């Protein structure tokens, strides 16, 4: 087991990472000072796989567990689901000392975290991510929230968990396509901050995809460590935290233009990163060899790297302009300077279009 | 004009207090660093009285104002109203630099503050309280939230405003009954921390009720100063902040038992404070003379001090037990040691019933 720390003063918390940690959740919750009452928010798919043993593990440690199920899928990260979670917390007479546990992927983590942030003006919560994407990204850093029909994550709060428990064994039941999409975010950490992680993936990708425990721990641990450092520098995304959006400006626009149906998040980000690397080369920031390595690694992982021909560059650029990170007609782009270093760059619609079409 | 500071590190903010400050709101918003886009959340009653000149004052200062109306009344401090506020913020393309202003009483302040806390994971907001209750209590300290059908303020966040602008002139349009109810909270500050404020009210009550500017500024200023000091000590109500609940344990139970129809909040609190003083005497904490002065001052202000005979003590006590401040079968009571000093005391249902009936 590996232990990392997210250092945020009185909001600091540990990340535990290893195989079989679901069974040890009770001990981590106790250590985090959680009260006796625990509400486990999860979805039917994850519940079918893990809820029973997870509940038993908590009960053995003396916790009284209420399970709260939310339907599966991004469309249920909604105000309606949130209201249903509140209703169940109130019906079960949860109080300020009660604790919420998010057992699942990013949808569950974001929704349960936001419920915790706002129930009785804030109760403790714990992230137990079961997808690779949630393990390396959404479970760490305290971004919680729900979608609005006009856009994703428009409603939410920065609210840190008390502890993050990452059981790498849960990845064995994750569909391969979802695992590979999650891997796109791991590649991202390599590009923005960690040449050694990038090289590890280049060298041992097959073994990571085969879920070799040591390599998984190394890849997920390195990702979480980078995420933690970035969040420590800029918890509320006032500036530097947006480095995590490398590949996301184009990626979000692609997801939105394809109605969130064609691509998993990580797949859209894989295309976005490849294109961001190309723009970086054309801006004179990135060498051609690094760009080539990025595209190659993503393709080796079975991820898409090209903008589908049916999508028009002008539509893509228009979407970026309404993104919540745009301002004054320019879009804040994260570009890379080779592998392991980034630079922020404000680009106009015309500049992006020209560099994407070149 | 008087200026107070709420000192909470990087969440610190000023409170401006005086006559005619609505017209100067633009300057305060600028100083607070608010962006160009401002959403003024208010209700039809307050809008009819103040919205037009307030909007003009902001426009003169260069702000672009969108007004967002919420129906009048506690029952609209709901998830439904909140969703409507989100919809309007999104329709008006508010971004992270946009600012929300709460123009109204406690319902507007709590709802608008919670919308600000959760829109785009938090945008700046400003409190412009127009009722005495909101000026001395709810606008300061960052408690925001909405009601659930099972209880008040069950959903919310601690989220501090950027500035509080208190225009004492707004009290001239406040119905007398609401003014007097607000005065109950001013009396509370005297009892819990400020013998001089209590004496001022005893001596000059008629002139305060006649809205003499100097006395209003003194009474509201002293109240806000105490609230600020308490919040600085314990922002998230982990312990000491609950001193502000003097009179509220019984008061809340009374409001709930009478379906929030018979008493205004301050009226229920006036009864609660008188009864808490009696319990304090019977606990041997408070002298009889202080108890007498508390009852006398509240009655002089036209406020009720007796539990209505139709309400049974056992029902009242049962309500207190389900209050969110109860734990392990005991209720956390704030008792007074004369005027200006308090003590926390955990009492069982039987103990409370015995002391109330004595």
XYZ file of C-alpha atoms in Angstrom:
716
model
C 0.000 0.000 0.000
C 1.138 3.523 -0.818
C 0.113 6.617 1.144
C 0.077 10.119 -0.310
C -0.864 13.365 1.376
C -2.844 16.282 0.003
C -1.577 19.217 2.071
C -4.192 21.920 2.398
C -3.837 23.138 5.983
C -6.849 22.089 8.053
C -8.361 20.524 4.921
C -5.446 18.102 4.414
C -6.139 14.428 3.845
C -4.443 11.164 2.927
C -4.831 9.073 -0.224
C -4.426 5.334 0.343
C -3.604 3.299 -2.705
C -3.267 -0.438 -3.113
C -4.883 -3.803 -3.823
C -7.788 -4.930 -1.657
C -8.318 -1.660 0.217
C -12.133 -1.812 0.005
C -12.004 -4.445 2.736
C -10.002 -2.063 4.935
C -12.274 0.958 4.454
C -13.517 0.779 8.049
C -10.066 1.396 9.444
C -9.494 4.383 7.129
C -12.856 5.931 8.033
C -12.110 5.522 11.724
C -8.723 7.118 11.354
C -10.365 10.006 9.481
C -12.651 10.580 12.461
C -15.917 9.660 10.744
C -18.933 9.272 13.024
C -20.921 6.079 13.451
C -23.489 6.800 10.730
C -22.277 6.297 7.166
C -24.243 6.826 3.951
C -22.749 4.969 0.990
C -23.754 6.621 -2.279
C -23.305 4.306 -5.248
C -24.991 3.125 -8.454
C -26.595 -0.233 -9.305
C -23.607 -1.460 -11.341
C -21.036 -0.802 -8.628
C -23.476 -1.934 -5.936
C -23.852 -5.299 -7.678
C -20.088 -5.778 -7.637
C -18.956 -4.266 -4.349
C -21.682 -2.935 -2.061
C -22.266 -6.036 0.050
C -18.640 -6.735 1.008
C -18.021 -3.015 1.416
C -20.958 -2.628 3.800
C -19.799 -5.674 5.730
C -16.302 -4.228 6.033
C -17.746 -1.017 7.465
C -20.120 -2.852 9.789
C -17.266 -4.959 11.144
C -15.532 -1.717 12.073
C -18.626 -0.605 13.979
C -20.237 1.722 11.445
C -23.987 1.808 10.810
C -24.408 1.909 7.045
C -27.255 3.249 4.914
C -26.906 2.724 1.182
C -28.157 5.369 -1.232
C -28.470 4.345 -4.861
C -28.307 6.751 -7.786
C -29.108 5.579 -11.312
C -26.109 4.922 -13.544
C -24.937 7.521 -16.056
C -23.811 11.114 -16.504
C -27.417 12.290 -17.051
C -28.141 11.404 -13.432
C -25.540 13.836 -12.109
C -28.488 16.179 -11.754
C -30.367 18.396 -9.341
C -33.064 15.708 -9.309
C -30.677 12.987 -8.123
C -29.207 15.410 -5.592
C -32.664 16.113 -4.167
C -33.233 12.355 -3.858
C -29.942 11.972 -1.961
C -30.940 14.781 0.435
C -34.319 13.111 1.009
C -32.656 9.847 1.942
C -30.119 11.498 4.247
C -32.923 13.301 6.044
C -35.150 10.226 6.209
C -32.266 8.276 7.764
C -31.823 11.139 10.285
C -28.232 11.868 9.342
C -26.632 14.538 11.502
C -23.527 16.729 11.308
C -21.294 13.935 12.519
C -22.532 11.473 9.922
C -20.315 10.667 6.976
C -20.988 10.199 3.271
C -18.969 7.739 1.199
C -18.834 7.961 -2.592
C -18.369 4.425 -3.932
C -18.100 4.537 -7.713
C -16.806 6.565 -10.616
C -16.727 10.286 -11.285
C -20.487 10.781 -11.444
C -20.960 9.252 -7.998
C -17.949 11.075 -6.556
C -19.033 14.479 -7.832
C -22.666 14.059 -6.807
C -22.010 12.530 -3.385
C -19.288 15.085 -2.701
C -21.640 17.933 -3.531
C -24.355 16.423 -1.339
C -21.794 16.267 1.491
C -20.706 19.863 0.826
C -24.268 21.131 1.182
C -26.112 18.817 3.591
C -26.394 20.597 6.967
C -23.884 23.105 5.528
C -21.294 20.387 5.120
C -20.683 16.905 6.504
C -17.510 14.808 6.143
C -17.158 12.573 3.103
C -14.829 9.935 1.757
C -13.960 9.120 -1.845
C -13.727 5.449 -2.801
C -13.209 5.631 -6.567
C -13.721 2.440 -8.566
C -12.852 3.622 -12.096
C -9.388 4.574 -13.319
C -10.606 8.042 -14.295
C -11.974 8.683 -10.796
C -8.873 7.195 -9.148
C -6.388 9.413 -10.951
C -8.502 12.516 -11.357
C -11.944 13.296 -9.959
C -11.585 11.724 -6.489
C -8.626 13.948 -5.572
C -8.848 17.707 -5.224
C -12.335 18.462 -3.935
C -14.143 19.441 -7.103
C -17.748 18.397 -6.552
C -20.866 19.226 -8.499
C -23.735 18.401 -10.773
C -24.667 19.153 -14.364
C -27.213 21.612 -15.674
C -28.981 20.947 -18.969
C -26.974 23.889 -20.358
C -23.607 22.475 -19.371
C -21.578 20.091 -17.249
C -20.535 20.923 -13.688
C -22.181 24.342 -13.733
C -23.350 23.846 -10.138
C -20.977 22.672 -7.447
C -18.489 23.433 -4.715
C -14.848 23.019 -3.830
C -15.089 20.662 -0.885
C -12.298 18.317 0.102
C -12.863 14.702 1.228
C -11.493 13.411 4.550
C -9.686 10.538 2.882
C -9.439 8.907 -0.560
C -9.332 5.102 -0.630
C -8.162 3.719 -3.972
C -8.557 -0.036 -4.387
C -6.660 -0.969 -7.544
C -8.360 -4.373 -7.555
C -11.598 -2.609 -8.533
C -10.028 -1.947 -11.938
C -10.326 -5.669 -12.718
C -14.074 -5.328 -13.175
C -13.838 -2.109 -15.183
C -14.721 -2.472 -18.891
C -11.517 -2.292 -20.984
C -12.750 0.710 -22.968
C -13.266 2.662 -19.727
C -9.860 1.641 -18.430
C -8.150 2.876 -21.603
C -10.086 6.139 -21.472
C -8.889 6.616 -17.892
C -5.354 5.967 -19.093
C -5.604 9.112 -21.233
C -5.546 11.153 -18.007
C -2.477 9.248 -16.816
C -0.756 10.119 -20.106
C -1.798 13.724 -19.469
C 0.037 13.804 -16.115
C 3.128 12.548 -17.898
C 2.910 15.296 -20.509
C 2.262 18.159 -18.114
C 4.650 17.273 -15.290
C 6.328 13.888 -15.339
C 8.623 12.694 -18.170
C 9.449 9.541 -16.156
C 5.776 8.562 -15.932
C 5.429 9.169 -19.660
C 8.486 7.010 -20.370
C 7.160 4.272 -18.068
C 3.949 4.173 -20.076
C 5.849 4.115 -23.370
C 7.979 1.256 -22.162
C 5.477 -0.881 -20.244
C 2.065 0.005 -21.644
C 1.021 -3.598 -22.310
C 1.740 -4.564 -18.714
C -0.169 -1.564 -17.347
C -3.142 -2.530 -19.515
C -2.781 -6.104 -18.244
C -3.254 -4.587 -14.743
C 0.071 -5.683 -13.284
C -0.244 -4.572 -9.658
C 3.161 -2.902 -9.258
C 2.834 -0.957 -12.476
C -0.749 0.087 -11.705
C 0.345 1.332 -8.299
C 3.202 3.242 -9.887
C 1.056 4.826 -12.618
C -1.931 5.667 -10.403
C 0.315 6.791 -7.535
C 2.364 9.106 -9.757
C -0.857 10.569 -11.208
C -2.406 11.207 -7.797
C 0.838 12.752 -6.556
C 0.856 15.251 -9.434
C -2.830 16.029 -8.952
C -2.215 16.607 -5.235
C 0.715 18.980 -5.893
C -1.311 21.005 -8.417
C -4.297 21.254 -6.062
C -2.011 22.317 -3.205
C -0.709 25.178 -5.360
C -4.136 26.380 -6.452
C -7.055 24.685 -4.715
C -9.828 26.816 -6.220
C -8.521 26.955 -9.797
C -7.750 30.627 -9.704
C -4.790 30.146 -11.973
C -2.352 27.237 -12.061
C -4.834 24.380 -11.500
C -6.077 24.821 -15.050
C -2.853 23.143 -16.194
C -4.895 19.977 -15.581
C -7.018 21.041 -18.531
C -4.303 20.098 -21.013
C -6.232 18.508 -23.891
C -9.540 19.414 -22.257
C -10.411 22.591 -24.149
C -10.681 20.728 -27.444
C -11.828 17.571 -25.630
C -14.812 19.233 -23.938
C -15.843 20.872 -27.202
C -15.686 17.490 -28.962
C -17.763 15.810 -26.240
C -20.338 18.560 -26.401
C -20.549 18.578 -30.241
C -21.089 14.818 -30.239
C -23.707 15.065 -27.481
C -21.551 13.034 -25.043
C -22.460 9.929 -27.007
C -19.578 9.207 -29.337
C -16.620 9.547 -26.989
C -15.862 8.648 -23.425
C -14.292 11.626 -21.636
C -10.779 10.171 -21.852
C -11.170 9.440 -25.564
C -12.116 13.039 -26.312
C -9.173 14.160 -24.160
C -6.820 11.903 -26.120
C -7.811 13.715 -29.323
C -7.586 17.040 -27.501
C -4.067 16.326 -26.238
C -2.802 15.277 -29.655
C -4.249 18.429 -31.201
C -2.932 20.609 -28.375
C 0.512 19.114 -29.028
C 0.200 20.013 -32.707
C -0.800 23.567 -31.834
C 2.165 23.694 -29.446
C 4.504 22.709 -32.293
C 2.986 25.358 -34.564
C 3.348 27.959 -31.798
C 7.023 27.063 -31.694
C 6.770 25.741 -28.130
C 7.080 22.006 -28.656
C 9.489 19.915 -30.678
C 8.192 17.596 -33.384
C 9.606 14.483 -31.687
C 7.579 15.054 -28.493
C 4.429 15.581 -30.532
C 5.090 12.303 -32.328
C 5.636 10.433 -29.045
C 2.350 11.751 -27.610
C 0.325 10.624 -30.628
C 2.083 7.274 -30.725
C 1.518 6.451 -27.059
C -2.170 7.340 -27.216
C -2.673 5.266 -30.352
C -0.805 2.354 -28.772
C -3.332 2.584 -25.919
C -6.131 2.208 -28.476
C -7.220 5.817 -28.060
C -8.370 8.128 -30.858
C -6.109 11.056 -31.777
C -7.765 12.665 -34.792
C -10.749 15.013 -34.947
C -13.488 13.035 -36.762
C -13.814 14.312 -40.327
C -17.510 15.002 -39.862
C -16.734 17.698 -37.287
C -16.053 21.152 -38.701
C -13.209 23.125 -37.182
C -15.352 26.281 -37.004
C -18.014 24.495 -34.902
C -15.331 23.163 -32.599
C -13.821 26.595 -32.095
C -17.227 28.168 -31.465
C -17.833 25.631 -28.676
C -14.527 26.509 -27.049
C -15.472 30.156 -26.914
C -18.492 29.463 -24.686
C -16.405 27.261 -22.382
C -16.287 28.585 -18.829
C -12.546 29.219 -19.120
C -12.846 31.702 -21.973
C -12.709 35.464 -21.441
C -12.674 38.527 -23.642
C -12.998 36.509 -26.846
C -9.802 34.543 -26.211
C -9.560 30.949 -25.056
C -7.114 29.930 -22.329
C -5.125 27.096 -23.839
C -2.677 24.803 -22.073
C 0.177 24.070 -24.461
C 3.147 21.765 -23.927
C 6.841 22.463 -24.191
C 7.886 18.938 -25.042
C 7.137 16.235 -22.442
C 6.864 17.389 -18.803
C 6.384 21.136 -19.136
C 3.482 23.392 -20.092
C 2.677 26.990 -20.852
C -0.617 28.890 -20.755
C -1.545 30.715 -23.921
C -4.563 32.864 -24.789
C -5.634 32.202 -28.378
C -8.393 33.767 -30.454
C -10.862 31.703 -32.458
C -9.015 32.534 -35.667
C -5.660 31.512 -34.241
C -7.016 28.169 -33.040
C -8.793 27.470 -36.300
C -5.668 28.307 -38.313
C -3.449 26.082 -36.183
C -5.920 23.173 -36.163
C -6.398 23.239 -39.930
C -2.735 23.678 -40.832
C -21.124 55.819 8.154
C -19.544 53.133 10.287
C -17.178 50.433 8.992
C -16.667 47.090 10.696
C -14.402 44.236 9.671
C -15.056 40.516 9.747
C -11.564 39.047 10.017
C -11.378 35.593 8.503
C -8.002 35.501 6.734
C -8.453 35.497 2.973
C -12.234 35.434 3.503
C -12.253 38.742 5.438
C -14.714 41.467 4.441
C -16.045 44.845 5.536
C -19.512 45.749 6.797
C -20.619 49.280 5.882
C -23.390 50.705 7.983
C -25.242 54.005 7.665
C -28.114 55.968 6.138
C -28.473 56.092 2.358
C -25.858 53.468 1.522
C -27.982 51.786 -1.177
C -27.116 54.729 -3.429
C -23.406 54.101 -2.819
C -23.519 50.344 -3.499
C -21.556 50.749 -6.747
C -18.536 52.110 -4.958
C -18.581 49.294 -2.383
C -18.887 46.617 -5.082
C -15.974 48.137 -6.999
C -13.841 48.241 -3.901
C -14.721 44.575 -3.265
C -13.388 43.706 -6.713
C -16.708 42.605 -8.213
C -16.704 42.078 -11.987
C -18.847 43.990 -14.454
C -21.801 41.570 -14.439
C -24.043 41.771 -11.370
C -27.151 39.700 -10.634
C -29.437 41.309 -8.076
C -31.583 38.689 -6.351
C -34.609 40.211 -4.647
C -38.360 39.736 -4.109
C -41.314 41.693 -5.508
C -41.887 43.672 -2.287
C -38.304 44.886 -1.979
C -38.061 45.357 -5.749
C -41.070 47.683 -5.677
C -39.387 49.825 -3.046
C -35.711 49.800 -3.976
C -34.780 47.903 -7.132
C -34.942 50.784 -9.636
C -32.757 53.264 -7.731
C -30.436 50.435 -6.687
C -29.972 49.289 -10.276
C -29.348 52.866 -11.349
C -26.749 53.309 -8.645
C -24.927 50.210 -9.886
C -25.247 51.207 -13.537
C -23.792 54.645 -12.778
C -20.772 52.857 -11.362
C -20.391 50.908 -14.606
C -21.982 47.585 -13.643
C -24.271 45.636 -15.981
C -27.213 44.530 -13.847
C -29.578 41.584 -14.279
C -32.404 41.371 -11.767
C -33.579 37.973 -10.542
C -36.886 37.896 -8.675
C -37.843 35.238 -6.145
C -41.376 35.084 -4.737
C -41.822 36.533 -1.275
C -41.919 34.248 1.775
C -40.024 31.599 3.696
C -41.686 28.815 1.686
C -39.776 30.043 -1.384
C -36.402 29.456 0.249
C -36.535 26.163 -1.612
C -34.673 23.935 -4.050
C -37.228 25.010 -6.659
C -36.416 28.717 -6.268
C -32.718 27.886 -6.256
C -33.069 26.007 -9.552
C -34.842 29.043 -11.016
C -31.990 31.317 -9.892
C -29.435 28.975 -11.528
C -31.463 28.993 -14.750
C -31.447 32.775 -14.872
C -27.722 33.037 -14.100
C -26.975 30.604 -16.901
C -29.371 32.273 -19.344
C -27.687 35.617 -18.644
C -24.281 33.930 -19.290
C -22.869 34.739 -15.888
C -19.254 33.678 -15.486
C -16.835 33.173 -12.591
C -16.104 36.873 -12.344
C -19.773 37.838 -12.146
C -21.199 38.876 -8.817
C -24.487 38.133 -7.048
C -26.127 40.722 -4.808
C -28.751 39.736 -2.221
C -31.123 42.688 -1.833
C -33.727 41.872 0.805
C -34.302 40.062 4.070
C -33.042 36.755 5.393
C -34.793 34.556 2.838
C -33.206 36.433 -0.062
C -29.810 36.585 1.657
C -29.724 32.863 2.438
C -30.971 31.778 -0.991
C -28.822 34.171 -3.035
C -25.795 33.379 -0.886
C -26.265 29.658 -1.440
C -26.695 30.203 -5.184
C -23.409 32.159 -5.140
C -21.717 29.413 -3.114
C -22.638 26.765 -5.662
C -22.847 28.436 -9.082
C -19.682 27.551 -11.049
C -18.342 26.224 -7.712
C -18.597 29.660 -6.140
C -18.872 33.245 -7.387
C -18.516 36.427 -5.300
C -21.611 37.817 -3.596
C -22.643 40.852 -1.618
C -25.235 41.148 1.149
C -27.505 44.195 1.081
C -29.941 43.427 3.922
C -33.125 45.491 4.085
C -34.743 44.080 7.243
C -33.491 44.580 10.782
C -33.226 40.822 11.287
C -31.047 40.431 8.201
C -28.963 43.499 9.091
C -28.056 42.325 12.580
C -27.978 38.601 11.976
C -28.302 36.670 8.727
C -26.282 38.964 6.421
C -23.115 38.618 8.521
C -21.250 35.364 8.979
C -21.697 33.411 5.774
C -24.470 31.006 6.689
C -26.332 30.368 3.458
C -28.941 27.794 2.596
C -32.419 26.660 1.745
C -35.169 24.779 3.528
C -36.282 21.193 3.041
C -39.862 20.205 3.717
C -38.561 18.299 6.736
C -36.809 21.293 8.274
C -35.333 24.744 7.841
C -31.811 25.322 6.521
C -31.101 21.608 6.124
C -29.259 22.303 2.863
C -26.637 25.014 2.627
C -23.039 26.121 2.876
C -20.772 28.348 4.900
C -19.804 30.937 2.307
C -18.748 34.460 3.204
C -19.861 37.540 1.255
C -17.331 40.024 -0.172
C -18.975 42.955 1.578
C -22.126 43.690 3.592
C -23.881 47.009 2.857
C -26.399 47.979 5.531
C -28.620 50.926 4.651
C -30.425 51.897 7.854
C -32.843 54.037 5.826
C -34.361 50.818 4.476
C -35.784 50.205 7.951
C -38.224 53.096 7.389
C -40.262 50.966 5.001
C -40.137 47.860 7.199
C -43.481 46.939 8.822
C -43.361 47.789 12.536
C -44.044 44.197 13.581
C -41.021 43.004 11.581
C -38.848 45.741 13.033
C -39.765 44.739 16.582
C -39.141 41.092 15.819
C -35.679 42.041 14.529
C -35.102 43.944 17.745
C -35.363 40.653 19.637
C -32.018 39.648 18.069
C -30.480 42.969 19.157
C -31.660 42.266 22.719
C -30.044 38.830 22.358
C -26.638 40.358 21.593
C -26.989 42.460 24.727
C -27.767 39.412 26.845
C -25.017 37.184 25.481
C -22.136 39.676 25.238
C -22.898 43.352 25.737
C -24.381 44.780 28.964
C -23.924 48.333 27.567
C -26.033 47.540 24.503
C -28.683 46.011 26.770
C -28.670 49.122 28.975
C -28.895 51.374 25.923
C -32.014 49.531 24.805
C -33.527 49.721 28.296
C -32.898 53.438 28.433
C -33.698 54.557 24.887
C -36.027 51.915 23.479
C -38.679 54.380 22.306
C -36.120 56.356 20.344
C -34.697 53.200 18.742
C -38.204 52.171 17.722
C -38.735 55.707 16.365
C -35.701 54.961 14.124
C -33.470 57.773 15.400
C -30.446 57.467 13.098
C -27.684 57.689 15.723
C -29.327 55.135 17.972
C -30.063 52.770 15.086
C -26.450 52.964 13.997
C -25.315 52.268 17.554
C -27.667 49.316 18.073
C -27.129 47.721 14.646
C -23.391 48.446 14.747
C -22.947 46.885 18.181
C -24.943 43.825 17.065
C -22.913 43.336 13.895
C -19.677 43.779 15.838
C -20.646 40.991 18.248
C -21.770 38.733 15.405
C -18.455 39.365 13.619
C -16.395 38.522 16.729
C -18.337 35.284 17.306
C -17.965 34.220 13.660
C -14.233 34.992 13.767
C -13.880 32.663 16.739
C -15.843 29.805 15.191
C -16.781 30.302 11.550
C -18.301 26.868 10.962
C -20.212 26.533 14.218
C -18.078 23.768 15.573
C -18.499 25.020 19.097
C -18.690 28.630 20.296
C -20.809 30.063 17.451
C -23.840 28.324 18.896
C -23.841 30.997 21.636
C -25.858 32.906 19.018
C -28.597 30.343 19.580
C -29.518 31.841 22.939
C -33.322 31.676 22.992
C -33.352 29.758 19.707
C -33.710 26.203 21.003
C -37.120 26.930 22.480
C -37.812 29.536 19.775
C -37.289 27.118 16.885
C -39.448 24.495 18.579
C -42.215 27.079 19.038
C -42.019 28.174 15.392
C -42.152 24.588 14.234
C -45.072 23.626 16.532
C -47.075 26.603 15.279
C -46.233 25.809 11.637
C -44.292 29.090 11.222
C -47.624 30.898 11.099
C -48.223 32.317 14.540
C -44.858 33.916 15.311
C -42.275 35.850 13.388
C -38.816 34.412 14.075
C -37.912 37.234 16.477
C -41.163 36.827 18.384
C -40.532 33.138 18.980
C -36.960 34.014 20.015
C -38.286 36.600 22.501
C -40.289 33.862 24.207
C -37.321 31.516 23.955
C -34.965 34.028 25.583
C -37.343 34.737 28.448
C -37.749 31.024 29.088
C -34.014 30.404 28.753
C -33.464 33.112 31.354
C -35.921 31.357 33.673
C -34.151 28.047 33.179
C -30.853 29.839 33.874
C -32.243 31.123 37.193
C -33.455 27.639 38.130
C -30.050 26.201 37.204
C -28.534 28.666 39.653
C -26.648 30.492 36.889
C -28.605 33.707 36.613
C -29.852 36.182 39.212
C -33.558 36.956 39.446
C -33.037 40.665 38.693
C -31.420 39.959 35.298
C -34.251 37.602 34.414
C -36.740 40.322 35.298
C -34.919 42.919 33.175
C -34.881 40.596 30.150
C -38.625 39.956 30.334
C -39.359 43.622 30.933
C -37.321 44.900 27.983
C -38.855 42.413 25.573
C -42.378 43.236 26.740
C -41.619 46.964 26.456
C -40.677 46.259 22.814
C -44.113 44.711 22.324
C -42.691 41.205 22.057
C -44.278 38.060 23.514
C -42.489 36.365 26.423
C -44.804 33.546 27.487
C -45.314 30.131 25.926
C -48.902 30.143 24.622
C -51.102 28.116 26.940
C -52.266 25.921 24.072
C -48.769 24.538 23.620
C -47.884 21.569 25.794
C -44.446 21.507 27.366
C -43.949 17.863 26.381
C -44.536 18.653 22.692
C -42.111 21.548 22.893
C -39.424 19.404 24.461
C -39.942 16.647 21.908
C -39.348 19.164 19.100
C -36.097 20.288 20.708
C -34.811 16.737 20.746
C -34.985 16.462 16.935
C -33.255 19.825 16.500
C -29.956 19.540 14.625
C -28.026 20.646 17.708
C -29.143 17.734 19.876
C -26.961 14.690 20.470
C -27.154 11.571 22.598
C -30.590 12.447 23.934
C -29.443 15.738 25.466
C -30.123 19.198 24.092
C -27.369 21.811 23.927
C -28.790 24.847 25.701
C -27.318 28.322 25.861
C -28.004 29.722 29.330
C -27.186 33.188 30.635
C -25.225 34.229 33.688
C -26.952 37.550 34.206
C -26.650 40.098 31.374
C -23.586 39.815 29.125
C -22.345 36.312 29.823
C -23.451 32.817 28.814
C -22.777 29.186 29.520
C -23.467 26.066 27.469
C -25.418 23.355 29.215
C -26.558 19.924 28.028
C -30.034 19.180 29.371
C -32.203 16.112 29.024
C -35.868 16.300 28.001
C -36.928 15.693 31.590
C -34.693 18.433 32.930
C -35.999 20.960 30.408
C -39.620 20.005 31.033
C -39.146 20.270 34.787
C -37.516 23.688 34.556
C -40.057 25.046 32.079
C -43.031 23.898 34.151
C -41.675 25.020 37.513
